[in-house]
Every structure is written in C-alpha cells, then in structure tokens.
Coordinates of C-alpha atoms and ligand atoms in Angstrom, one line a residue:
M1149 CA 103.2 107.2 67.9
K1150 CA 99.5 107.9 68.5
R1151 CA 98.9 111.5 69.5
E1152 CA 95.9 112.4 71.5
N1153 CA 94.1 115.7 71.1
H1154 CA 91.7 116.1 74.0
R1155 CA 89.4 118.6 72.3
E1156 CA 87.6 120.5 74.9
D1157 CA 86.0 123.9 74.3
V1158 CA 87.7 125.4 77.3
I1159 CA 89.9 128.5 77.2
G1160 CA 93.4 127.7 78.2
R1161 CA 93.3 124.0 77.3
A1162 CA 94.9 122.6 74.2
N1163 CA 92.4 122.5 71.3
V1164 CA 94.3 122.3 68.0
E1165 CA 92.9 120.5 65.0
D1166 CA 95.2 118.2 63.0
T1167 CA 96.2 119.5 59.6
Q1168 CA 98.6 117.9 57.2
E1169 CA 101.0 120.7 57.8
L1170 CA 100.9 120.2 61.6
L1171 CA 101.2 116.4 61.3
D1172 CA 104.3 116.9 59.2
Y1173 CA 105.6 119.4 61.8
Y1174 CA 105.0 116.8 64.6
D1175 CA 107.0 114.2 62.6
Q1176 CA 109.9 116.6 62.2
L1177 CA 109.9 117.4 65.9
E1178 CA 109.9 113.6 66.7
E1179 CA 113.1 113.2 64.6
F1180 CA 114.9 115.4 67.1
D1181 CA 113.4 113.7 70.2
T1182 CA 111.0 116.6 70.8
G1183 CA 107.3 117.1 70.7
A1184 CA 104.6 119.9 70.6
L1185 CA 103.3 120.2 74.2
W1186 CA 99.7 121.0 73.0
T1187 CA 99.4 117.5 71.6
V1188 CA 99.9 116.0 75.1
A1189 CA 99.2 118.8 77.5
N1190 CA 95.7 117.8 78.5
K1191 CA 96.8 114.3 79.1
I1192 CA 99.9 115.0 81.2
E1193 CA 98.1 117.8 83.1
P1194 CA 94.7 116.5 83.9
W1195 CA 92.2 118.7 85.9
E1196 CA 92.5 116.4 88.8
P1197 CA 94.4 113.2 89.7
A1198 CA 93.6 110.5 87.1
S1199 CA 94.8 107.2 88.6
T1200 CA 95.3 104.3 86.2
S1201 CA 94.9 101.9 89.1
I1202 CA 91.6 100.1 89.2
P1203 CA 89.7 99.5 92.4
T1204 CA 90.3 95.8 93.1
L1205 CA 89.4 93.3 95.7
W1206 CA 91.6 90.2 96.3
R1207 CA 89.7 87.6 98.2
F1208 CA 91.7 85.4 100.5
Q1209 CA 89.5 82.4 99.9
D1210 CA 90.4 82.6 96.2
L1211 CA 94.1 83.1 96.8
R1212 CA 95.0 81.0 99.8
E1213 CA 95.3 77.6 98.0
H1214 CA 97.4 79.2 95.3
V1215 CA 99.7 80.9 97.8
L1216 CA 100.2 77.6 99.7
R1217 CA 100.8 75.7 96.4
S1218 CA 103.9 77.9 95.8
I1219 CA 105.4 76.0 98.7
E1220 CA 105.3 72.8 96.7
L1221 CA 106.6 74.5 93.5
V1222 CA 109.6 76.5 94.6
T1223 CA 112.0 76.8 97.5
P1224 CA 112.8 80.1 99.1
E1225 CA 116.4 79.6 98.1
K1226 CA 115.6 79.3 94.4
A1227 CA 112.8 81.9 94.4
G1228 CA 114.6 84.4 96.6
R1229 CA 111.2 85.3 98.0
R1230 CA 108.3 83.0 97.5
V1231 CA 105.5 85.4 96.9
V1232 CA 102.3 85.7 94.9
Y1233 CA 102.0 89.4 94.1
L1234 CA 98.9 91.4 93.7
N1235 CA 98.7 92.7 90.1
N1236 CA 96.5 95.7 89.5
R1237 CA 95.1 95.3 85.9
G1238 CA 95.3 99.0 85.4
R1239 CA 99.1 99.0 86.0
Q1240 CA 100.5 96.8 83.4
D1241 CA 103.6 99.0 83.3
V1242 CA 104.8 98.0 86.8
A1243 CA 104.0 95.4 89.4
A1244 CA 101.8 97.4 91.6
A1245 CA 98.7 96.7 93.7
V1246 CA 97.7 100.3 93.7
G1247 CA 99.5 103.5 92.7
W1248 CA 103.2 103.2 93.6
I1249 CA 102.6 100.5 96.2
Y1250 CA 103.5 96.8 95.6
A1251 CA 102.0 94.0 97.6
G1252 CA 102.2 90.3 97.7
L1253 CA 101.3 87.2 99.8
Q1254 CA 104.2 85.2 101.0
A1255 CA 104.0 81.6 102.4
M1256 CA 106.6 79.9 104.5
K1257 CA 106.6 76.6 106.2
P1258 CA 108.1 75.7 109.6
G1259 CA 111.9 75.6 109.6
E1260 CA 112.3 77.8 106.6
L1261 CA 114.4 80.9 106.5
A1262 CA 114.9 83.3 103.6
S1263 CA 118.2 84.9 103.0
A1264 CA 119.0 88.3 104.4
H1265 CA 119.0 91.3 102.1
R1266 CA 118.4 95.0 102.0
H1267 CA 117.0 97.4 99.5
S1268 CA 116.0 101.0 99.0
A1269 CA 112.3 100.1 99.1
S1270 CA 110.7 100.2 102.5
A1271 CA 108.4 97.3 103.6
V1272 CA 105.8 96.3 106.0
R1273 CA 104.7 92.7 106.7
F1274 CA 101.2 92.0 108.0
I1275 CA 100.7 88.5 109.4
M1276 CA 97.6 86.7 108.1
E1277 CA 97.8 83.2 109.5
G1278 CA 100.1 80.6 111.0
S1279 CA 102.4 80.7 114.0
G1280 CA 106.1 80.9 114.7
A1281 CA 106.8 83.6 112.1
F1282 CA 109.8 85.9 112.8
T1283 CA 111.6 88.7 111.1
I1284 CA 115.1 89.9 111.9
V1285 CA 115.8 93.6 111.1
D1286 CA 119.4 94.8 111.6
G1287 CA 120.1 92.1 114.1
H1288 CA 116.8 92.6 116.0
K1289 CA 114.6 89.5 116.0
M1290 CA 110.9 89.9 116.3
T1291 CA 108.4 87.1 116.8
L1292 CA 105.1 87.7 114.9
G1293 CA 101.5 86.6 115.4
A1294 CA 98.3 87.1 113.4
N1295 CA 97.5 90.8 112.7
D1296 CA 100.9 91.9 114.0
F1297 CA 102.8 94.0 111.5
V1298 CA 106.5 94.6 111.3
L1299 CA 108.7 97.2 109.5
T1300 CA 111.7 96.6 107.4
P1301 CA 112.6 100.2 106.6
N1302 CA 114.8 101.1 103.6
G1303 CA 118.4 100.1 103.9
T1304 CA 117.9 97.7 106.8
W1305 CA 119.2 94.1 106.6
H1306 CA 116.2 91.8 107.0
E1307 CA 115.2 88.2 106.7
H1308 CA 112.1 86.2 107.5
G1309 CA 111.5 82.7 108.7
V1310 CA 109.2 80.4 110.6
S1311 CA 110.4 78.5 113.6
E1312 CA 110.7 74.7 113.5
D1313 CA 107.8 74.3 116.0
G1314 CA 105.5 76.8 114.2
E1315 CA 102.8 76.4 111.6
T1316 CA 102.9 77.3 107.9
C1317 CA 102.5 81.1 107.7
I1318 CA 101.0 83.5 105.2
W1319 CA 101.6 87.2 105.4
Q1320 CA 101.1 90.2 103.3
D1321 CA 104.2 92.1 102.1
G1322 CA 103.7 95.8 101.2
L1323 CA 106.5 97.8 99.7
D1324 CA 107.1 101.0 97.9
I1325 CA 109.1 99.2 95.1
P1326 CA 107.2 101.0 92.2
L1327 CA 107.9 104.4 93.9
M1328 CA 111.6 103.6 94.3
N1329 CA 111.8 102.5 90.6
A1330 CA 109.8 105.6 89.5
L1331 CA 112.3 107.7 91.3
E1332 CA 115.1 105.6 89.8
A1333 CA 116.7 105.1 93.2
N1334 CA 116.3 101.4 93.9
F1335 CA 119.2 99.4 95.1
Y1336 CA 119.1 95.7 96.2
E1337 CA 121.8 93.8 98.0
V1338 CA 122.1 90.2 99.4
H1339 CA 123.8 89.9 102.8
P1340 CA 127.4 88.7 102.4
D1341 CA 126.9 85.9 104.9
L1342 CA 123.4 85.1 103.5
N1343 CA 122.0 85.3 107.0
Q1344 CA 122.6 87.8 109.7
A1345 CA 123.4 87.1 113.4
V1346 CA 120.8 88.1 116.0
G1347 CA 122.7 90.7 118.1
Y1348 CA 120.1 91.6 120.7
P1349 CA 117.5 90.0 123.0
V1350 CA 114.4 88.8 121.0
N1351 CA 111.7 91.6 120.7
D1352 CA 114.1 94.1 122.3
M1353 CA 112.8 97.0 120.2
V1354 CA 109.3 96.4 121.4
S1355 CA 110.4 96.2 125.0
K1356 CA 112.3 99.4 124.6
W1357 CA 110.0 101.5 122.5
G1358 CA 106.7 99.6 122.9
Q1359 CA 103.3 101.2 122.4
S1360 CA 103.0 102.4 126.0
G1361 CA 103.3 106.1 125.8
L1362 CA 106.7 105.9 127.6
R1363 CA 110.0 106.6 126.1
P1364 CA 113.3 105.2 127.3
T1365 CA 115.3 108.1 128.9
N1366 CA 118.8 107.2 127.8
E1367 CA 118.1 105.8 124.3
G1368 CA 118.7 108.0 121.3
W1369 CA 117.2 107.4 117.9
G1370 CA 117.8 109.7 114.9
K1371 CA 116.8 107.5 112.0
G1372 CA 114.0 108.4 109.6
Y1373 CA 111.9 105.5 110.6
S1374 CA 110.3 104.2 113.8
P1375 CA 112.5 102.2 116.2
L1376 CA 109.4 100.2 117.1
F1377 CA 109.8 97.7 114.4
K1378 CA 106.8 95.6 115.5
Y1379 CA 103.3 96.8 116.2
R1380 CA 101.3 94.2 118.1
W1381 CA 97.6 93.4 117.3
D1382 CA 96.5 93.0 120.9
V1383 CA 97.9 96.4 121.9
T1384 CA 96.4 98.0 118.7
Y1385 CA 92.9 96.5 119.2
E1386 CA 92.9 97.6 122.9
A1387 CA 93.8 101.1 121.8
L1388 CA 91.0 101.1 119.2
N1389 CA 88.5 99.9 121.8
D1390 CA 89.6 102.5 124.3
Y1391 CA 89.3 105.2 121.7
A1392 CA 85.9 104.0 120.5
A1393 CA 84.6 104.3 124.0
V1394 CA 85.2 108.0 124.1
T1395 CA 84.7 109.2 120.5
D1396 CA 82.0 109.5 117.8
G1397 CA 84.7 108.7 115.3
S1398 CA 85.1 110.3 111.9
P1399 CA 82.1 110.3 109.6
F1400 CA 84.4 109.0 106.8
D1401 CA 86.6 106.5 108.7
G1402 CA 84.9 105.4 111.9
V1403 CA 87.4 104.9 114.7
M1404 CA 90.7 105.3 113.1
M1405 CA 94.2 105.4 114.5
E1406 CA 97.6 105.8 112.8
Y1407 CA 100.6 103.8 113.7
V1408 CA 103.4 106.2 114.6
N1409 CA 107.1 106.5 115.2
P1410 CA 107.3 106.9 119.1
V1411 CA 110.2 109.4 118.8
T1412 CA 108.6 111.8 116.3
S1413 CA 104.8 110.9 116.5
G1414 CA 105.2 111.0 112.7
P1415 CA 104.6 108.1 110.3
V1416 CA 106.3 104.7 110.8
M1417 CA 108.5 105.2 107.7
Q1418 CA 109.3 108.1 105.4
T1419 CA 107.4 106.8 102.4
M1420 CA 104.7 104.6 103.8
G1421 CA 102.3 105.0 106.6
A1422 CA 99.8 102.6 108.2
S1423 CA 96.6 102.9 110.1
M1424 CA 94.0 100.6 111.7
Q1425 CA 90.4 101.6 111.7
M1426 CA 87.4 100.1 113.5
L1427 CA 83.9 100.1 112.0
R1428 CA 81.6 99.6 114.9
P1429 CA 78.6 97.2 114.6
G1430 CA 76.4 98.4 111.8
E1431 CA 78.5 101.5 111.1
K1432 CA 78.3 102.9 107.6
T1433 CA 80.7 105.8 106.8
K1434 CA 80.1 108.6 104.4
A1435 CA 82.1 108.9 101.1
H1436 CA 85.1 111.0 100.6
R1437 CA 88.2 111.0 98.5
H1438 CA 91.8 112.1 98.9
T1439 CA 95.1 112.0 97.1
G1440 CA 97.4 109.0 97.9
S1441 CA 97.1 105.3 97.3
Y1442 CA 95.6 103.0 99.9
L1443 CA 95.8 99.3 100.4
Y1444 CA 93.3 97.9 102.9
H1445 CA 93.7 94.6 104.6
V1446 CA 90.7 93.2 106.5
A1447 CA 92.0 92.4 110.0
K1448 CA 88.7 91.5 111.5
G1449 CA 85.0 91.2 110.6
E1450 CA 82.9 91.4 107.5
G1451 CA 81.6 94.3 105.5
Y1452 CA 81.7 96.2 102.2
S1453 CA 83.2 99.3 100.7
V1454 CA 81.9 101.3 97.8
I1455 CA 84.7 102.6 95.6
N1456 CA 83.9 104.9 92.7
G1457 CA 80.3 103.6 92.7
R1458 CA 81.2 99.9 92.8
R1459 CA 80.5 97.8 95.8
F1460 CA 83.2 95.3 97.1
D1461 CA 82.1 92.8 99.8
W1462 CA 85.0 91.8 102.0
R1463 CA 85.8 89.5 104.9
K1464 CA 88.8 88.7 107.1
N1465 CA 92.2 88.6 105.2
D1466 CA 90.7 90.0 102.0
I1467 CA 92.7 92.9 100.5
F1468 CA 91.3 95.8 98.5
C1469 CA 92.7 99.0 97.1
V1470 CA 91.4 102.6 96.9
P1471 CA 93.4 104.5 94.2
S1472 CA 94.2 108.1 94.6
W1473 CA 91.2 110.5 94.4
A1474 CA 88.7 107.6 94.2
W1475 CA 85.5 108.1 96.2
H1476 CA 85.2 105.5 98.9
E1477 CA 83.0 104.6 101.9
H1478 CA 83.0 101.6 104.2
A1479 CA 80.3 99.6 106.0
N1480 CA 80.3 97.0 108.7
K1481 CA 77.7 94.3 107.8
S1482 CA 77.5 92.9 111.3
A1483 CA 75.1 94.3 113.9
S1484 CA 77.0 92.8 116.8
E1485 CA 80.7 92.6 115.9
D1486 CA 83.2 95.3 115.0
A1487 CA 85.2 95.2 111.8
C1488 CA 88.8 96.4 111.6
L1489 CA 90.7 97.5 108.5
F1490 CA 94.5 97.8 108.4
C1491 CA 95.6 100.3 105.8
L1492 CA 99.0 100.7 104.2
N1493 CA 99.4 104.0 102.3
D1494 CA 101.7 106.5 100.8
L1495 CA 100.3 109.4 102.9
P1496 CA 103.8 110.3 104.3
V1497 CA 104.8 111.1 100.7
M1498 CA 101.6 113.1 100.0
R1499 CA 102.1 115.1 103.2
S1500 CA 105.8 115.7 103.1
L1501 CA 105.5 117.0 99.5
G1502 CA 102.5 119.1 100.3
I1503 CA 100.2 117.4 97.8
Y1504 CA 97.6 115.9 100.2
R1505 CA 94.1 117.0 99.4
E1506 CA 90.7 115.7 100.7
E1507 CA 87.1 116.2 99.6
A1508 CA 83.8 115.0 101.0
F1509 CA 81.1 113.6 98.7
G1510 CA 78.5 116.2 99.3
D1511 CA 75.4 114.8 97.4
N1512 CA 73.0 112.1 98.3
D1513 CA 73.5 112.4 102.1
G1514 CA 77.2 111.6 101.6
H1515 CA 76.7 108.2 99.9
Q1516 CA 77.6 107.3 96.3
P1517 CA 75.1 105.8 94.0
V1518 CA 76.1 102.2 93.6
A1519 CA 76.3 100.9 90.0
Ligands
FE2_2823 FE1 113.0 92.6 101.4
FE2_2824 FE1 89.6 107.7 103.1

C-alpha cells in the first residue's frame, strides 16, 4: 500500500518523515488491520472539500445518436433499463455524474413499457424530447412533455413507458444511487406482477396538489417526499417570468426558483432537490462556490459556465456538473432570449446534516480568470 505523507510546515498537521523504523512499524500495524493516523490524516481531513469529481460537460449533440442506437441494440426487457449513463472520469470507483449523484439518458420508442420496480434510491426524470412519455408512481400515472420532470421517490413502485401514438422519447434520469450505496442502504425489487395497475385518474396528483398555491382541504400527506409527482414546464416557466418581472435576481444565480413539496415547502425529496433558474438576455452571474453536488440540464437557450476557471459552452439539452466547492458562474450568450437551467442537487442532504456552506469569489469583480 502506498502511504502518502503530505508534508506541510503547518503546526497541527501531520509532518512525519519516513525512517526504516517507522516503515517497519507501519508494516506491523497493517498486519493487524490497523494504521498510523498521521500517515493519512492530511488526506482524509483536507482543509476544505476536495471533490474527486471533474467539472464535465456532456453535449446532447454528441450523445443523441448513441442514445438512440441503444434502441436497436437492446430491448427494455433484456436491459432492464435502456440507459446510457454519464460517467465522471474522476469517479472511477462508482458510476456517478458528480459527487453522489448518478445520471443517465434513457431512450424509449412508442409502445414500449419498462417493468415496474422500486429501490432505496430516489429519482427524478427530466424529459428532453419526444412525446407520449408517461410514468406510473404507486398507481398514479403521469403524462410527460418536454422539460417536465417527474419524481420517483425512494420505495415507490414505478415504471416508464411511451404511448403507442407517441414519438421516441429521450429523458434524463437522475438518482442518488451512489449515495445509497455509500450509505450501504440500497435495496432493489422488481414488481411481482412485472407491471402495476393504474389505480387513479391520470395526472390526479397534479390536479390535487398542482403548483397553484392552493392545498386540498381534506387530503392528508405525511410522506417524506412531495405528493406533487410531476412538475410541469409551462407552469415553471410562467412562474420564472413572473418572478423575473419583480426581482433583480441573485448576483450568483439570476432568477432562481426551487421546486418544493407543497405540503412542507421543503425540497421535493429527502435526498435530492431541484431548481430552475433563468438567466435573462445577456446576464452574466458572479462566481461563488458551495458544498453539495450539482447537475445542470439546459432546458432553454445557449450560454456558458466557468467552473474552476474552465469555460464550458452549452446549449439546449446539454448537461454539465458543478462538483462540491467548485467555483462557478453562468452566462447567457443571447442578447434577446432568456436561458433556463434545471438543476438536480443533493442540497437537502447538505442542509439537513448542517454542512451547507457558501462563499463568494471576492477578487476580480467576482469573476474567475479563465484558463
Ligand atoms: Fe427506478
Ligand atoms: Fe451556485
């Protein structure tokens, strides 16, 4: 085993030179499944979060044909889920897009239906293109259009399909699979009947709990996730426009709104949150950084983000990640059109554990030098 001594002339940090006597001692400790903390202390307790995830942009124009090709190569029955997943090169230990968030692009053609299952991981599904997509969550069927997103919270039976009269659909799946595995708490189960019956009127949860600011008087909901399983793009975009008309927005995020559980006003699920932010024409935000992992999906427009000093140019349906504690700022390239970024994140975990922290990039008028 390679031992790393981070020799820093700082009081209170490990700074022990290797001697033959010490190396022999380390070998003896290893025999008993132990080790000397000072050989690893600086690595396991960095001064600040040191994400191994690499800022990455996945361009839809590069991926689209490969995602569609998977339709010719495998069936949903054989593959279970026909998905091309986003593999962050810095995370060879797990299949993760960033931090403890997994993401993939799933393609389905009209008439296809994947089998129902449930797992400890929570998921969101963000529709990219096509028509006729639907998801059934615990017997509630939801129809889905472009830029809609749907929740399949942990433990809920769920299945996805595309109606016979629809068009081939591509959507992004985002799950906390790596987090569930890191916590060693992940269970996976296939529905005993392979598919579940629809037990309610279509889109009933949206009709009941829909983004209107009104709550049904005689309906209870005590689960840890939002009963509003589907968040519609048209309602979201209207809310962003309304908000944009009366706010200067955040210097770091533009006009940003969080999707919430209508019962608690908290995040949509316990482990993952989501937001949509609008960058107004020509808007350039200032740089900041915070704990938590962030996966951005371009819902509308064209722009770029600078992440840890590197510029990433994006357009509709591209996906990019901002690892924990990475400096980032966003810009809308258009002088006439707004740009909208959907963001899936693990903020609920950061906040509920009390480890959320945020910092502004003070120098250079708030902008990072670009490498
Ligand atoms: Fe699933
Ligand atoms: Fe941010």
